[in-house]
Short mmCIF file of C-alpha atoms in Angstrom, two decimals:
data_model
loop_
_atom_site.label_atom_id
_atom_site.label_comp_id
_atom_site.label_asym_id
_atom_site.label_seq_id
_atom_site.Cartn_x
_atom_site.Cartn_y
_atom_site.Cartn_z
CA MET A 471 -1.74 70.23 14.42
CA ASP A 472 -4.81 72.37 14.77
CA LYS A 473 -8.53 70.90 16.61
CA LYS A 474 -10.04 71.14 13.12
CA ILE A 475 -7.97 68.48 11.31
CA ARG A 476 -7.16 66.39 14.42
CA TYR A 477 -11.53 65.81 14.52
CA LEU A 478 -11.44 65.03 10.25
CA ILE A 479 -8.68 62.51 11.64
CA LEU A 480 -10.51 59.96 14.65
CA LEU A 481 -14.22 60.71 11.65
CA PHE A 482 -12.26 59.18 9.28
CA GLY A 483 -10.75 57.14 11.64
CA PHE A 484 -14.32 56.13 13.35
CA LEU A 485 -15.84 56.34 9.36
CA VAL A 486 -13.37 53.14 8.26
CA PHE A 487 -14.02 51.74 11.60
CA LEU A 488 -17.72 51.32 10.66
CA VAL A 489 -16.92 49.22 7.32
CA LEU A 490 -14.17 47.39 8.46
CA ALA A 491 -15.42 45.68 11.53
CA PRO A 492 -18.51 44.21 10.49
CA LEU A 493 -15.89 42.45 7.32
CA ILE A 494 -13.22 41.28 9.93
CA VAL A 495 -16.80 40.13 11.58
CA LEU A 496 -17.10 37.96 8.91
CA TYR A 497 -14.22 37.00 8.05
CA VAL A 498 -13.75 35.50 11.76
CA THR A 499 -16.90 33.77 11.28
CA GLY A 500 -16.48 32.44 8.02
CA ASN A 501 -18.81 34.14 6.64
CA SER A 502 -18.73 36.39 2.95
CA ILE A 503 -20.73 38.98 1.23
CA ASP A 504 -22.86 37.94 -1.68
CA PRO A 505 -22.01 40.92 -4.06
CA ASP A 506 -26.70 40.35 -5.57
CA THR A 507 -28.06 40.53 -2.77
CA LEU A 508 -25.01 42.43 -0.94
CA ARG A 509 -26.47 40.14 2.17
CA PRO A 510 -23.99 37.82 4.12
CA VAL A 511 -23.64 34.52 3.48
CA LYS A 512 -21.74 31.49 5.00
CA THR A 513 -18.75 29.79 4.07
CA GLY A 514 -16.56 27.09 4.07
CA ILE A 515 -12.23 25.92 3.61
CA LEU A 516 -10.75 23.92 1.44
CA SER A 517 -7.36 22.21 3.36
CA ALA A 518 -5.14 21.84 0.43
CA LYS A 519 -2.19 20.52 1.15
CA SER A 520 0.44 17.85 -1.42
CA ILE A 521 3.74 16.15 -1.54
CA PRO A 522 5.75 18.16 -2.64
CA THR A 523 4.50 21.22 -1.91
CA ASN A 524 4.35 24.65 -3.60
CA ALA A 525 2.25 23.42 -5.62
CA GLU A 526 -0.27 25.35 -7.81
CA ILE A 527 -3.77 25.77 -6.27
CA PHE A 528 -6.86 25.93 -9.47
CA ILE A 529 -10.17 25.85 -8.08
CA ASP A 530 -12.59 26.25 -11.51
CA ASP A 531 -9.85 26.99 -13.54
CA GLU A 532 -8.83 29.92 -11.30
CA LEU A 533 -5.05 29.90 -9.77
CA ALA A 534 -6.35 30.10 -5.89
CA ASP A 535 -2.67 29.76 -4.52
CA LYS A 536 0.08 27.60 -3.82
CA THR A 537 0.46 24.29 -1.13
CA ASP A 538 0.35 24.44 1.34
CA TYR A 539 -2.86 26.72 2.08
CA ASN A 540 -6.51 26.69 3.69
CA ILE A 541 -8.50 28.48 0.85
CA ARG A 542 -11.38 30.15 2.63
CA LEU A 543 -14.86 32.19 2.00
CA LEU A 544 -15.70 29.78 0.00
CA ARG A 545 -19.32 29.04 -0.78
CA PRO A 546 -21.16 25.88 0.11
CA LYS A 547 -21.22 24.27 -3.87
CA GLU A 548 -19.36 21.76 -5.90
CA TYR A 549 -16.03 23.21 -7.17
CA ASN A 550 -13.29 21.74 -9.63
CA VAL A 551 -9.76 21.37 -8.04
CA ARG A 552 -6.80 20.46 -9.32
CA LEU A 553 -3.19 20.70 -8.41
CA GLU A 554 -0.20 21.30 -11.15
CA LYS A 555 3.25 21.23 -10.42
CA GLU A 556 6.12 21.03 -12.91
CA GLY A 557 7.46 17.49 -13.03
CA TYR A 558 4.48 15.93 -11.98
CA PHE A 559 0.66 14.34 -13.00
CA SER A 560 -2.40 16.91 -12.22
CA TRP A 561 -4.41 16.30 -10.33
CA SER A 562 -8.13 17.12 -9.63
CA LYS A 563 -11.03 16.31 -7.71
CA ARG A 564 -14.86 17.52 -7.95
CA LEU A 565 -15.00 18.26 -3.88
CA PRO A 566 -17.71 20.12 -2.46
CA ILE A 567 -17.74 23.52 0.16
CA TRP A 568 -20.16 22.84 3.56
CA GLU A 569 -20.63 25.72 5.13
CA ASN A 570 -18.53 26.19 8.42
CA GLN A 571 -16.47 23.02 7.45
CA ILE A 572 -13.15 22.32 6.00
CA THR A 573 -12.90 20.08 3.07
CA LEU A 574 -10.06 18.77 2.41
CA LEU A 575 -8.00 18.21 -0.72
CA ALA A 576 -6.55 14.34 0.80
CA GLN A 577 -8.80 11.40 2.35
CA GLY A 578 -7.70 8.88 4.47
CA VAL A 579 -3.36 10.85 4.32
CA ASP A 580 -1.82 14.00 5.11
CA ALA A 581 -2.01 14.90 2.38
CA VAL A 582 -2.54 14.59 -1.82
CA HIS A 583 1.19 12.27 -3.55
CA LEU A 584 1.61 13.90 -6.92
CA ILE A 585 3.44 11.47 -8.62
CA LYS A 586 6.30 12.88 -11.04
CA THR A 587 5.57 11.95 -14.47
CA PRO A 588 7.19 9.04 -16.63
CA THR A 589 11.70 9.71 -17.08
CA THR A 590 13.10 6.93 -19.26
CA PRO A 591 13.68 3.74 -17.04
CA VAL A 592 16.76 2.53 -16.07
CA SER A 593 17.51 -1.07 -16.96
CA ILE A 594 19.37 -2.98 -14.10
CA SER A 595 19.52 -6.11 -16.17
CA PRO A 596 18.16 -8.24 -18.50
CA ASN A 597 17.05 -12.03 -18.35
CA VAL A 598 16.14 -12.22 -15.30
CA THR A 599 13.52 -14.43 -13.97
CA ASP A 600 12.26 -13.34 -10.58
CA PHE A 601 13.48 -10.35 -8.02
CA GLN A 602 12.30 -9.75 -4.18
CA GLN A 603 13.00 -6.43 -2.67
CA ASN A 604 13.81 -6.44 1.20
CA SER A 605 16.08 -3.28 3.18
CA SER A 606 18.47 -1.51 0.99
CA SER A 607 18.95 -4.23 -1.09
CA LEU A 608 17.26 -5.41 -4.95
CA TRP A 609 17.59 -9.07 -5.33
CA TYR A 610 17.27 -11.29 -8.57
CA ILE A 611 17.91 -14.47 -10.46
CA SER A 612 19.00 -14.21 -13.38
CA GLY A 613 19.80 -18.09 -14.79
CA ASP A 614 21.76 -20.13 -11.83
CA VAL A 615 22.91 -16.89 -10.28
CA LEU A 616 21.52 -14.94 -7.59
CA ILE A 617 21.81 -11.27 -7.74
CA GLN A 618 21.91 -8.38 -5.32
CA SER A 619 22.15 -4.91 -5.85
CA VAL A 620 22.00 -1.47 -4.24
CA ILE A 621 18.49 0.08 -4.55
CA ASP A 622 20.21 3.32 -4.40
CA ASP A 623 22.88 2.44 -6.72
CA PRO A 624 22.20 -0.83 -8.74
CA SER A 625 25.60 -0.73 -10.61
CA ASN A 626 26.90 -1.85 -7.40
CA SER A 627 25.79 -5.84 -7.06
CA SER A 628 27.31 -9.19 -6.03
CA ASN A 629 27.02 -12.49 -7.67
CA TYR A 630 25.92 -15.73 -5.59
CA LYS A 631 26.30 -18.79 -7.17
CA LEU A 632 23.69 -21.98 -6.61
CA SER A 633 23.06 -24.98 -7.65
CA PHE A 634 20.26 -25.42 -9.66
CA VAL A 635 17.99 -22.58 -12.27
CA PRO A 636 14.96 -21.27 -10.26
CA ASN A 637 12.11 -19.80 -11.69
CA ARG A 638 10.98 -17.59 -8.81
CA LEU A 639 12.05 -16.16 -6.17
CA ASP A 640 9.79 -14.87 -2.80
CA LEU A 641 10.70 -12.80 0.42
CA LEU A 642 9.72 -14.79 3.63
CA ASN A 643 7.22 -13.87 6.17
CA ASN A 644 10.67 -12.25 8.08
CA ASN A 645 11.85 -9.98 5.50
CA GLN A 646 15.38 -11.34 5.99
CA TYR A 647 15.49 -14.54 4.37
CA LEU A 648 14.45 -15.28 0.35
CA PHE A 649 12.90 -18.27 -1.04
CA THR A 650 14.09 -19.56 -4.20
CA ALA A 651 12.90 -22.92 -6.67
CA ASN A 652 11.93 -25.03 -9.11
CA SER A 653 10.08 -27.50 -9.70
CA THR A 654 12.78 -30.04 -8.34
CA ASN A 655 14.82 -27.58 -6.04
CA SER A 656 14.59 -25.81 -3.64
CA ALA A 657 16.90 -23.09 -0.95
CA VAL A 658 16.15 -19.90 1.37
CA ILE A 659 18.84 -17.36 1.60
CA ASN A 660 19.93 -15.76 4.68
CA SER A 661 20.23 -11.73 3.24
CA ASP A 662 21.83 -10.95 5.90
CA ASN A 663 24.58 -14.05 5.85
CA LYS A 664 24.43 -14.20 2.34
CA THR A 665 24.24 -17.90 3.44
CA VAL A 666 22.12 -20.27 1.14
CA TYR A 667 20.56 -23.13 2.59
CA ASN A 668 19.44 -25.82 0.42
CA LEU A 669 16.76 -27.97 0.67
CA PRO A 670 16.29 -31.71 1.34
CA GLN A 671 12.08 -31.90 0.08
CA ASN A 672 11.30 -31.84 -3.10
CA ASN A 673 8.85 -29.96 -5.02
CA LEU A 674 8.20 -27.54 -2.62
CA ASN A 675 6.09 -24.04 -2.77
CA PHE A 676 6.84 -21.34 -0.68
CA ASN A 677 3.50 -21.49 1.28
CA GLN A 678 4.88 -24.13 2.83
CA VAL A 679 7.71 -22.58 3.77
CA LYS A 680 7.90 -19.93 7.09
CA VAL A 681 10.41 -18.41 9.04
CA LEU A 682 11.41 -19.26 12.64
CA PRO A 683 13.37 -17.66 15.04
CA ASN A 684 16.83 -18.35 15.53
CA ASN A 685 17.55 -19.60 12.51
CA LYS A 686 15.09 -22.58 12.04
CA LEU A 687 12.30 -23.17 9.32
CA MET A 688 8.67 -24.03 10.13
CA LEU A 689 7.69 -26.51 6.93
CA LEU A 690 4.18 -27.71 5.96
CA VAL A 691 5.13 -31.39 4.12
CA ASP A 692 2.72 -33.77 3.10
CA ARG A 693 0.41 -32.35 5.45
CA LEU A 694 2.66 -33.08 7.98
CA LEU A 695 4.38 -29.75 9.95
CA LEU A 696 7.59 -29.88 11.04
CA SER A 697 10.34 -27.94 12.02
CA TYR A 698 14.13 -27.58 9.79
CA ASP A 699 16.85 -26.30 11.22
CA LEU A 700 19.09 -24.49 8.64
CA GLU A 701 22.50 -25.29 10.58
CA THR A 702 22.66 -28.88 10.76
CA GLY A 703 19.79 -29.78 8.64
CA THR A 704 17.75 -31.67 11.41
CA GLN A 705 13.75 -31.93 10.79
CA GLN A 706 11.27 -31.94 14.06
CA PRO A 707 7.69 -33.27 12.88
CA LEU A 708 5.32 -31.74 15.00
CA ILE A 709 1.40 -31.94 13.74
CA PRO A 710 0.40 -33.80 11.50
CA ASP A 711 -2.91 -33.69 9.38
CA VAL A 712 -2.39 -30.03 8.56
CA ALA A 713 -3.88 -28.56 6.01
CA ILE A 714 -1.91 -24.89 5.77
CA HIS A 715 0.28 -22.63 8.54
CA THR A 716 2.27 -19.14 8.29
CA VAL A 717 4.17 -17.82 11.17
CA GLU A 718 3.44 -14.59 12.85
CA GLY A 719 7.08 -14.08 15.04
CA SER A 720 7.19 -16.40 17.18
CA THR A 721 3.59 -16.98 16.97
CA VAL A 722 2.73 -20.56 14.35
CA TYR A 723 -0.25 -20.30 12.90
CA TRP A 724 -2.32 -23.91 11.23
CA GLN A 725 -5.57 -25.54 10.24
CA LYS A 726 -6.74 -28.57 11.04
CA ASP A 727 -9.74 -30.01 11.85
CA GLY A 728 -12.55 -27.47 11.19
CA SER A 729 -10.78 -24.76 13.27
CA ILE A 730 -7.52 -22.48 12.85
CA PHE A 731 -5.06 -23.01 15.67
CA SER A 732 -1.83 -21.10 17.24
CA GLY A 733 1.41 -21.68 19.13
CA GLN A 734 4.67 -20.12 20.53
CA TRP A 735 7.79 -21.51 19.12
CA SER A 736 9.71 -22.16 21.87
CA GLY A 737 12.92 -22.45 20.14
CA ASP A 738 12.11 -26.76 19.57
CA SER A 739 8.76 -27.59 20.25
CA LEU A 740 5.08 -25.24 20.60
CA LEU A 741 3.96 -24.67 23.70
CA ASN A 742 0.32 -22.39 24.43
CA ILE A 743 -1.34 -24.12 22.02
CA ASN A 744 -4.68 -22.67 21.61
CA THR A 745 -8.10 -22.44 19.55
CA LEU A 746 -8.43 -19.41 17.60
CA VAL A 747 -11.91 -20.69 16.53
CA THR A 748 -14.18 -23.61 14.89
CA ASP A 749 -16.56 -23.41 11.83
CA THR A 750 -17.55 -25.59 9.24
CA SER A 751 -16.23 -24.39 6.40
CA LEU A 752 -13.06 -25.35 7.69
CA ASN A 753 -13.26 -28.61 7.17
CA THR A 754 -12.01 -27.35 3.69
CA PRO A 755 -8.53 -27.05 3.34
CA ALA A 756 -7.54 -23.51 2.74
CA ARG A 757 -5.58 -21.22 0.00
CA GLU A 758 -4.64 -18.91 2.14
CA LEU A 759 -4.45 -18.08 5.97
CA LEU A 760 -3.04 -14.50 6.42
CA VAL A 761 -1.52 -12.72 9.78
CA THR A 762 -0.09 -9.47 10.32
CA ASN A 763 1.82 -8.49 12.05
CA ARG A 764 -0.75 -6.40 14.09
CA LYS A 765 -1.92 -10.17 14.28
CA GLU A 766 -5.14 -9.58 12.57
CA MET A 767 -6.06 -12.71 10.11
CA PHE A 768 -7.45 -13.81 6.69
CA VAL A 769 -8.31 -17.10 5.01
CA LEU A 770 -9.16 -17.53 1.94
CA ILE A 771 -11.72 -21.16 1.85
CA ASP A 772 -12.54 -21.95 -1.94
CA ASN A 773 -13.00 -18.18 -3.11
CA LYS A 774 -14.59 -17.61 -0.24
CA PHE A 775 -12.54 -15.17 1.78
CA TYR A 776 -12.80 -14.17 5.80
CA ARG A 777 -11.41 -11.74 8.02
CA VAL A 778 -10.86 -14.29 11.20
CA ASN A 779 -12.09 -12.90 14.80
CA LEU A 780 -13.68 -15.16 17.42
CA ASN A 781 -15.99 -16.60 14.13
CA LEU A 782 -15.79 -16.32 10.69
CA ARG A 783 -16.72 -12.96 8.90
CA LEU A 784 -17.37 -13.17 5.27
CA LEU A 785 -15.98 -10.51 3.04
CA ASN A 786 -16.37 -11.62 -0.43
CA GLU A 787 -17.58 -14.95 -1.80
CA GLN A 788 -15.82 -14.62 -5.67
CA THR A 789 -11.96 -14.08 -4.57
CA ILE A 790 -9.89 -15.64 -6.82
CA SER A 791 -6.38 -14.67 -5.27
CA ALA A 792 -4.97 -12.41 -1.45
CA SER A 793 -1.89 -12.26 -0.41
CA ILE A 794 -0.51 -10.12 2.35
CA ILE A 795 2.24 -8.15 0.65
CA PRO A 796 5.39 -7.95 2.05
CA HIS A 797 6.74 -4.22 4.04
CA THR A 798 3.97 -2.62 4.39
CA ASN A 799 1.84 -6.20 5.95
CA GLU A 800 -1.46 -4.88 3.83
CA ILE A 801 -4.55 -7.23 2.73
CA VAL A 802 -4.88 -7.51 -1.17
CA PHE A 803 -6.98 -9.81 -2.61
CA SER A 804 -8.82 -9.71 -6.21
CA THR A 805 -12.21 -10.88 -8.17
CA GLY A 806 -10.86 -11.17 -11.26
CA SER A 807 -12.30 -8.09 -12.27
CA GLU A 808 -12.71 -6.41 -9.63
CA LEU A 809 -9.84 -5.42 -7.03
CA TRP A 810 -9.44 -5.24 -3.35
CA PHE A 811 -7.70 -4.62 -0.81
CA TYR A 812 -8.38 -4.19 3.48
CA ASN A 813 -8.40 -0.98 5.06
CA LEU A 814 -7.42 -1.48 9.06
CA GLY A 815 -7.99 2.07 9.52
CA LEU A 816 -11.82 1.76 8.85
CA ASN A 817 -11.76 -2.51 9.82
CA GLU A 818 -13.95 -2.73 6.31
CA PRO A 819 -12.79 -4.10 2.97
CA GLN A 820 -12.34 -1.33 -0.06
CA LEU A 821 -13.16 -1.62 -3.35
CA LEU A 822 -10.21 -0.13 -5.58
CA THR A 823 -11.85 -0.25 -9.02
CA ARG A 824 -14.08 -2.61 -11.22
CA SER A 825 -12.07 -3.03 -14.88
CA ASN A 826 -13.09 -5.40 -17.37
CA ALA A 827 -9.60 -5.31 -18.57
CA SER A 828 -6.98 -8.18 -17.85
CA LEU A 829 -4.84 -7.52 -13.96
CA LYS A 830 -2.20 -8.76 -13.81
CA GLN A 831 -1.16 -7.61 -10.51
CA PHE A 832 -1.80 -5.02 -8.15
CA ILE A 833 -0.31 -4.18 -4.82
CA ILE A 834 -0.78 -0.98 -2.70
CA ARG A 835 0.25 1.72 -0.28
CA THR A 836 -2.29 3.47 2.04
CA ALA A 837 0.01 5.20 3.34
CA ILE A 838 0.29 7.21 0.12
CA GLY A 839 -2.77 6.96 -1.28
CA TYR A 840 -2.34 4.71 -4.58
CA GLY A 841 -2.44 1.91 -5.34
CA PHE A 842 0.04 -0.02 -8.51
CA MET A 843 -1.50 -2.20 -10.91
CA ILE A 844 0.00 -3.99 -13.97
CA THR A 845 -2.69 -4.41 -17.26
CA ASN A 846 -2.82 -4.92 -20.50
CA ASP A 847 -1.34 -1.96 -21.82
CA GLY A 848 1.39 -0.85 -18.68
CA LEU A 849 2.00 0.10 -14.88
CA HIS A 850 -1.05 2.08 -13.97
CA ALA A 851 -0.38 4.71 -10.59
CA LEU A 852 -4.43 4.22 -8.95
CA GLU A 853 -5.85 6.77 -6.48
CA ILE A 854 -7.94 5.36 -3.68
CA ASP A 855 -9.56 8.21 -3.37
CA ASN A 856 -13.32 7.60 -4.68
CA ARG A 857 -14.56 10.94 -4.04
CA ASP A 858 -15.44 11.86 -7.52
CA ARG A 859 -13.25 10.12 -10.30
CA GLN A 860 -10.23 8.09 -9.09
CA ASN A 861 -7.22 10.03 -10.51
CA ASP A 862 -5.70 7.33 -13.01
CA TYR A 863 -1.90 7.41 -14.27
CA GLN A 864 -0.32 5.55 -16.75
CA LEU A 865 3.08 5.36 -15.77
CA VAL A 866 4.42 2.87 -18.03
CA GLU A 867 3.38 1.77 -21.13
CA SER A 868 3.87 -2.00 -22.07
CA PRO A 869 2.04 -5.63 -22.57
CA ASN A 870 4.99 -7.49 -21.35
CA ILE A 871 5.13 -6.29 -17.93
CA SER A 872 4.75 -9.34 -15.08
CA LYS A 873 5.53 -8.24 -11.82
CA ILE A 874 5.88 -4.87 -9.82
CA ILE A 875 7.42 -4.20 -6.24
CA LEU A 876 7.64 -0.46 -4.83
CA GLY A 877 11.26 0.29 -3.63
CA PRO A 878 12.34 1.90 -0.05
CA GLN A 879 9.83 4.90 1.12
CA ASP A 880 7.93 4.30 -2.47
CA LYS A 881 11.00 6.72 -4.23
CA TYR A 882 10.88 3.64 -7.32
CA VAL A 883 9.11 1.22 -9.30
CA PHE A 884 10.56 -1.87 -9.99
CA TYR A 885 8.87 -4.29 -12.20
CA LEU A 886 10.13 -7.00 -14.86
CA ASP A 887 9.49 -6.37 -18.63
CA ASN A 888 9.85 -8.96 -20.52
CA ASN A 889 12.64 -10.71 -18.52
CA GLU A 890 14.73 -6.93 -17.96
CA LEU A 891 14.24 -5.80 -14.95
CA LYS A 892 13.62 -1.54 -15.24
CA SER A 893 13.21 0.89 -12.73
CA ILE A 894 11.40 4.38 -12.76
CA ILE A 895 11.17 6.78 -10.00
CA ILE A 896 7.84 8.00 -8.78
CA LYS A 897 8.60 10.57 -5.67
#
């Protein structure tokens, strides 16, 4: 190669460098060239993650890439973002992009959890009165029979005869024991060894029965707090004039005489009794006393829902119902037209939705970013993220759904439709 050609190659390389270097600098610093003015403009990034991955990302209806992917060099403005994946509901939201910032496709969760489009529901059993789920088992009652089935194989089931016909089935506070009852009889079932214990007290309801360690119960009967040994049937009176109680682990909580107390269950008595809070509002018997596995406490008095610390912090004064969701320990409450949950990460109540429709039941799953609710027209999954509109997916169309439970890892939704127990897969 002669000297002239070498010089030409070097000159060409230098010219390419002069052209590419500014573009590389612009890219690295998050800038692009405005095609109209040919001036550099600052850009932002959209971080697009989904579960499952490989969902198509459309930005303003143009295919940009697939998840998981960071889409760079987006000019600051609002974009219509949409995810599409075969077999799943489409997810869409209008999101702002800011210069020199990363906008996350998902808010409050690690990724957008795509929900499967409905398939034919699996019928598990007809003539079901009520049902519950714990660990890897599904439990339901039909007449005077309690049935346990494997969640991944409902045909694999075992039957247990009861001494009465119950009309409800509840999962007690330790997620191991079940409570079943009718207007005159009640029983507790140890789901580990499948033992059924008939309780001697009449007219017990779910809120009066809590589980203590060592196969004992803490009962509230005619305002008397007492322990009950399931093996021997022995009752031990503990504290009179109690309005409401609950148990978390070995700690017992109760309301009495304008205060909320706690005590440690030693196996046969309450020790280390402490007054947690005193307030004139607590002179009125509470309707609900809720304690999570992280010891966060909430109380519903009349229609006022409070967070309990050293004092009462009013969260809502039009609350009709409040509950704690088994397994996840998430707190939900309703005003009738509004569905709320307590965001423990933000330490604030968060509105899920307002609706004029009748709302029969709802549960929250902050880990996947959805609430699941029963309305007059069926079962819906409603996105928690309220930036722009919330994605609302109808999973089942039926006016007769009365109860829903999400299975392990939120893979299944089990529901009672006109007394038929069914399931669908959503993940």
